[in-house]
XYZ file of C-alpha atoms in Angstrom:
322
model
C -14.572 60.329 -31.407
C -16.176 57.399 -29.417
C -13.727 55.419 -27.816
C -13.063 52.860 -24.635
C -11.151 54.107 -21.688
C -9.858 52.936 -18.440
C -8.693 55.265 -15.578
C -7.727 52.447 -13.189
C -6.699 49.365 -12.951
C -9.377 46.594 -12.449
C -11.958 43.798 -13.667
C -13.307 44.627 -17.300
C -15.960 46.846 -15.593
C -13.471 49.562 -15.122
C -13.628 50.403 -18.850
C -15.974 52.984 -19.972
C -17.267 53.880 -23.031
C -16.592 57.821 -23.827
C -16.261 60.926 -26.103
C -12.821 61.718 -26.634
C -10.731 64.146 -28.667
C -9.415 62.960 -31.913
C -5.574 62.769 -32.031
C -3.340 64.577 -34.531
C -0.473 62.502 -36.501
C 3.189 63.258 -34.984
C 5.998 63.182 -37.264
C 6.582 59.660 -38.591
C 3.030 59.045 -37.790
C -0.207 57.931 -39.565
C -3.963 58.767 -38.099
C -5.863 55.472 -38.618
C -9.248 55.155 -38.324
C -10.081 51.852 -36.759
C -12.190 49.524 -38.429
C -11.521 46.421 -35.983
C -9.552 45.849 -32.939
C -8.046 42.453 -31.624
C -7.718 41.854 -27.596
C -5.747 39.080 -26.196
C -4.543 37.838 -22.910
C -1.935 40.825 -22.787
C -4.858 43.552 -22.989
C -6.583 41.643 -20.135
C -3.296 41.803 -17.580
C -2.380 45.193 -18.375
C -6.223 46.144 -17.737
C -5.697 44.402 -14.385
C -2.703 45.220 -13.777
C -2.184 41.655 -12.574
C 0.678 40.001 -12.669
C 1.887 43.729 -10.373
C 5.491 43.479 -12.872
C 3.095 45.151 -15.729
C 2.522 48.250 -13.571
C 6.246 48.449 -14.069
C 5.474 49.305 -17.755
C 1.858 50.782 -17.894
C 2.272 52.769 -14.732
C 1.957 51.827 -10.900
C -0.967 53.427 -9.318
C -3.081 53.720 -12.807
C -2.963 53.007 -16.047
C -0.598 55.975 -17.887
C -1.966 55.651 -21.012
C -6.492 56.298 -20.838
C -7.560 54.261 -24.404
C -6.105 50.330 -23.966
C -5.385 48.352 -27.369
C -2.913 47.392 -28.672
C -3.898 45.351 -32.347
C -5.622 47.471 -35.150
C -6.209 47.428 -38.750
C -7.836 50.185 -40.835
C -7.618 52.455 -42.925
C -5.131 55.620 -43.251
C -7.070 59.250 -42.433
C -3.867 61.556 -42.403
C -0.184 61.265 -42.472
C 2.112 63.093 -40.208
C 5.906 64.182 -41.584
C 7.978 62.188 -43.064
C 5.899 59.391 -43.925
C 5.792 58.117 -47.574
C 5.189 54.524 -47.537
C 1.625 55.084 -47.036
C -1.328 57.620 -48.408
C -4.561 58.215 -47.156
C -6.867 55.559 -48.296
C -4.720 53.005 -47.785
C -5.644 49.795 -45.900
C -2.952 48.894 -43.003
C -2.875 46.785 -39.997
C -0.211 46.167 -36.996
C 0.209 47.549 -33.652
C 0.387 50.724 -31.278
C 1.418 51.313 -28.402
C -1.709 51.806 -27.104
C -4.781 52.983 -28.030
C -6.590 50.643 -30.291
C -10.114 50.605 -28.793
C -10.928 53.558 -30.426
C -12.164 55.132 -33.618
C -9.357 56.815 -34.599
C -5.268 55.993 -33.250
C -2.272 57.477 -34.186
C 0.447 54.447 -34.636
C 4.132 55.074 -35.783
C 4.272 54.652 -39.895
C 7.224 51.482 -39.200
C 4.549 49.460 -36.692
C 1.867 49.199 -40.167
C 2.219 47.619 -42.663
C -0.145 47.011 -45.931
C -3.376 44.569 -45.460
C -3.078 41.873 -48.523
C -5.330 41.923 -50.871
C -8.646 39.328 -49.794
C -7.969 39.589 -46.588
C -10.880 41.402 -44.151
C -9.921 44.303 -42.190
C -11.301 41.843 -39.332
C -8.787 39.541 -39.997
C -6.125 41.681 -40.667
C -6.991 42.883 -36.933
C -6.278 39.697 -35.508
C -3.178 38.817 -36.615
C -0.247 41.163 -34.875
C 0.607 40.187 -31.851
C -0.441 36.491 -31.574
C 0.963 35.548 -34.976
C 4.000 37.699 -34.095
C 4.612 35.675 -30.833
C 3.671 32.198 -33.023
C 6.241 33.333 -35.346
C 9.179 34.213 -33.450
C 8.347 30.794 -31.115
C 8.535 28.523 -34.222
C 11.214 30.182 -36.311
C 13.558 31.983 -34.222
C 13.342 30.138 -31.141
C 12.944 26.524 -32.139
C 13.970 27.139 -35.240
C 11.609 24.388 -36.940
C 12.609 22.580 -39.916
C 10.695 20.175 -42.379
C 10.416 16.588 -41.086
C 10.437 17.794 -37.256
C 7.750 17.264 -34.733
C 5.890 19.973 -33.255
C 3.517 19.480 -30.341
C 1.244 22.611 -29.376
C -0.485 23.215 -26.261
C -4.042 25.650 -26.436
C -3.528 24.677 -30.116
C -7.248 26.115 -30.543
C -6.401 29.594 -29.051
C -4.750 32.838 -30.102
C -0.868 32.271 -29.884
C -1.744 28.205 -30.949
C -3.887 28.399 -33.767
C -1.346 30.534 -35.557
C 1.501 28.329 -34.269
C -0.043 25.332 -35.597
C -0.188 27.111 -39.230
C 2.847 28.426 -39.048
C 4.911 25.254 -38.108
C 2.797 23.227 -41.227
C 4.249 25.723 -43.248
C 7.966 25.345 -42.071
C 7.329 22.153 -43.355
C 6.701 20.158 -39.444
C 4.788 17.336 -38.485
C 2.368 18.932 -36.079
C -0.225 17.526 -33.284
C -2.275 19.856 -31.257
C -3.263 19.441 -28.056
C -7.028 20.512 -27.020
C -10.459 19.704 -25.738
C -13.231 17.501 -27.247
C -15.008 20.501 -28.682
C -12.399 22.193 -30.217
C -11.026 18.841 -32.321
C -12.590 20.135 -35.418
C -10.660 24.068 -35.126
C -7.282 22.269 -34.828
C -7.917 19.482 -37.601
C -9.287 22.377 -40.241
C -6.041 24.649 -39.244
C -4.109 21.948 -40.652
C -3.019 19.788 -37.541
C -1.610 16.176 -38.387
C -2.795 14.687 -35.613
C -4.292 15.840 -32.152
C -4.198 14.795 -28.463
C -7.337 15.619 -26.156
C -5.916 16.324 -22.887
C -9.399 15.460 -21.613
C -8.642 12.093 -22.324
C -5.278 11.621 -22.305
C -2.031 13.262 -20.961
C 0.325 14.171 -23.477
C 3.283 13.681 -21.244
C 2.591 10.550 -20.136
C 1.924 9.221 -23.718
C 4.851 7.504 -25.206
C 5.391 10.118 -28.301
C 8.240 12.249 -28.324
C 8.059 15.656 -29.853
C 11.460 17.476 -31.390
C 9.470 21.124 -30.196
C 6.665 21.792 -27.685
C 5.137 25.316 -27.847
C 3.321 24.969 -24.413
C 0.568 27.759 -24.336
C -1.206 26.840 -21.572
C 1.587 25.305 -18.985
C -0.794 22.781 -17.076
C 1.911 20.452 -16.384
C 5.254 21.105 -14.546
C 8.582 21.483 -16.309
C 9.624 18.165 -15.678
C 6.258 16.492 -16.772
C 6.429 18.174 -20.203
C 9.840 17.776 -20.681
C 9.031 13.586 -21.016
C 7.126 14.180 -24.096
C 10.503 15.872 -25.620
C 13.718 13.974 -27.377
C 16.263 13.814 -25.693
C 17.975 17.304 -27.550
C 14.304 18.266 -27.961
C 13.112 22.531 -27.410
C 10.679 23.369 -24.698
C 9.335 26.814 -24.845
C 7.140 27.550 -22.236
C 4.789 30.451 -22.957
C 1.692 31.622 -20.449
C 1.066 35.065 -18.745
C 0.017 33.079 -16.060
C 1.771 33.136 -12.706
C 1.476 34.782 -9.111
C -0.041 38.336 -8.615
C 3.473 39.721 -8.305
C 6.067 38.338 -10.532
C 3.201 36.085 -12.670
C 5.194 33.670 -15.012
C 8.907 34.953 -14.012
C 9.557 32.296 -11.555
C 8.885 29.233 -13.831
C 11.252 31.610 -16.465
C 13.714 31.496 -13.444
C 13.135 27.748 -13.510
C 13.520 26.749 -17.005
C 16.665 28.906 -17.374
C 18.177 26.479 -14.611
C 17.155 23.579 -15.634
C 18.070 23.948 -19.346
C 22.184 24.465 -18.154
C 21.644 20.638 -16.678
C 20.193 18.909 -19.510
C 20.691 18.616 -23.529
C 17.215 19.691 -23.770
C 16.716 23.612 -24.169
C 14.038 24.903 -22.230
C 13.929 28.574 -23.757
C 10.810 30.668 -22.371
C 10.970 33.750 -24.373
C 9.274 37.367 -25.140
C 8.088 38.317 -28.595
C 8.835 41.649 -29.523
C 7.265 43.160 -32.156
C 8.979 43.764 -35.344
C 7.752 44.997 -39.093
C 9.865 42.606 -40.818
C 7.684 39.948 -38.833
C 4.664 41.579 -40.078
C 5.946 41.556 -43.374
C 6.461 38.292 -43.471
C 3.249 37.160 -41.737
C 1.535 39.294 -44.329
C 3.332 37.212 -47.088
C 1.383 34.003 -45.014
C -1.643 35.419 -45.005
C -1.733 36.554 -48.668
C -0.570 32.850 -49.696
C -3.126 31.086 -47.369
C -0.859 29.534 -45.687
C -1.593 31.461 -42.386
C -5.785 31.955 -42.156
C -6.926 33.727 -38.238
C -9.423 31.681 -36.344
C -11.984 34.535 -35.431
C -13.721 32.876 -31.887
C -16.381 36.296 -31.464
C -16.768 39.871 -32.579
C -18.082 42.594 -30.531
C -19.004 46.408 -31.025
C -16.953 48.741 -29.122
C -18.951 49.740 -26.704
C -18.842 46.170 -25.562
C -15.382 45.630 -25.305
C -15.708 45.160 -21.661
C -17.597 42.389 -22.675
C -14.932 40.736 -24.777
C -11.924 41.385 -22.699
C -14.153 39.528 -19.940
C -14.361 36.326 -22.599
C -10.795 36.432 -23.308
C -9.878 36.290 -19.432
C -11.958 33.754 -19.078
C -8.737 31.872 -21.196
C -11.534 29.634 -23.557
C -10.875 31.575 -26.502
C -10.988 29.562 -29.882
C -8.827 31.443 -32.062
C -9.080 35.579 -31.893
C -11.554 38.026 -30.281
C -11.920 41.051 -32.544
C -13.698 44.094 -31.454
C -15.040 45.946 -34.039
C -15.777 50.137 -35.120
């Protein structure tokens, strides 16, 4: 099978395009073949293995797993044992471990579950981890509520464009903050109103926000934390950082800060969960939740697209398709 696969770690040109062996199923297992593959900011630090903390996970010298990828959606080829939630045939999406940029992954049966009906395997693709993180921000974190405000940073991008969505539907008043050409994205993903932080500076604007989902983190702690209420939620949430440690020491930061203050400053890490998928399958199949889909590529261009998504101007979701 053709797939994409890295032996070090490096700038997008370390991944090559190869002939690989197909995998076999495990037990609990289902053999997907791939019919589109989302990357993300994750994919592009664990290719790089910058911040150095991710080598910690993905292995220190070189990458321990050859095939990155970690968002599918497809279509079942074989089951392994003990699987009987799905079939062959079936259409699923959700996450592996790794693997994804390939034609064919094996992905544990409880990390998939069905794509709903009218919704493109493409789109399917681009929903797990973003909308996941989006999610678990909104409702578990901040635990939005109808008649709140919700401010979102890089409302136009990955984590942000499904954030914005998904705090309409909790029922929020929501403004998205972006740049002049990306106005349009946030007004059609349902935005109330929208700041253009090339024009003005959110935190030194007099609105106060009850939540502020800050993707992007181009302010300091204290700056943001203006634009809040007084018992308002700040959850910080960028990769970004130093080569070593990346975004731990504003974590460190935050943590501190929030034991001084009625505000809560909660940076967090999503973990992925199939009762979040379920329910962000439930979105999708209402409309409620729709993926922004920025560019598609072939795989043998992923290199390519994990370039454009470190270049951190995505609009929405890059999906690589198979």
């Amino acid at each position: 099978m053709r797939a994409v696969v890295q032996h070090r770690y490096g700038p997008p040109s370390v991944l090559e395009s190869s002939e690989v062996a197909r995998p076999s199923p495990g037990r609990g297992e289902l053999l997907v073949r791939v019919g589109a593959a989302s990357v993300h900011p994750g994919d592009y630090f664990v290719m790089t293995g910058e911040p150095y903390l991710v080598r910690s996970a993905f292995g220190l010298r070189r990458p321990r797993h050859g095939i990155p990828g970690r968002d599918l959606a497809g279509v079942v080829a074989a089951v392994g044992e003990e699987v009987t939630a799905f079939r062959p045939g079936d259409e699923v999406f959700g996450w592996s471990a790794t693997g994804a940029l390939a034609e064919y992954a094996c992905v544990p049966a409880d990390h998939l579950v069905s794509v709903p009906a009218d919704v493109s395997i493409v789109h399917a693709a681009a929903v797990p981890t973003s909308a996941m993180t989006a999610l678990q921000a909104m409702r578990d974190i901040a635990n939005v509520r109808p008649g709140q405000t919700v401010l979102v940073t890089g409302a136009s991008g990955g984590v942000g464009s499904f954030a914005v969505q998904i705090a309409k539907a909790f029922g929020a008043e929501v403004t998205g903050v972006c740049s002049t050409r990306n106005v349009d994205v946030v007004r059609s993903l349902g935005a109330d109103h929208f700041v253009d932080y090339t024009k003005t500076d959110f935190t030194r604007a007099e609105q106060r926000y009850d939540v502020i989902l800050d993707n992007v983190e181009a302010h300091t702690l204290a700056a943001v934390r203006r634009a809040l209420t007084p018992t308002g939620t700040l959850i910080p949430n960028s990769g970004h950082g130093g080569r070593w440690l990346g975004p731990v020491g504003r974590v460190v930061r935050a943590r501190v800060r929030s034991g001084f203050t009625r505000q809560r400053l909660t940076p967090f890490t999503s973990f992925s969960k199939r009762r979040d998928l379920l329910a962000l399958a439930d979105l999708l199949a209402t409309g409620q939740v729709a993926p922004v889909i920025d560019r598609t590529y072939p795989l043998d261009d992923a290199a390519d697209a994990l370039r454009y998504v470190g270049a951190g101007h995505t609009r929405g979701k890059v999906v690589i398709t198979v």
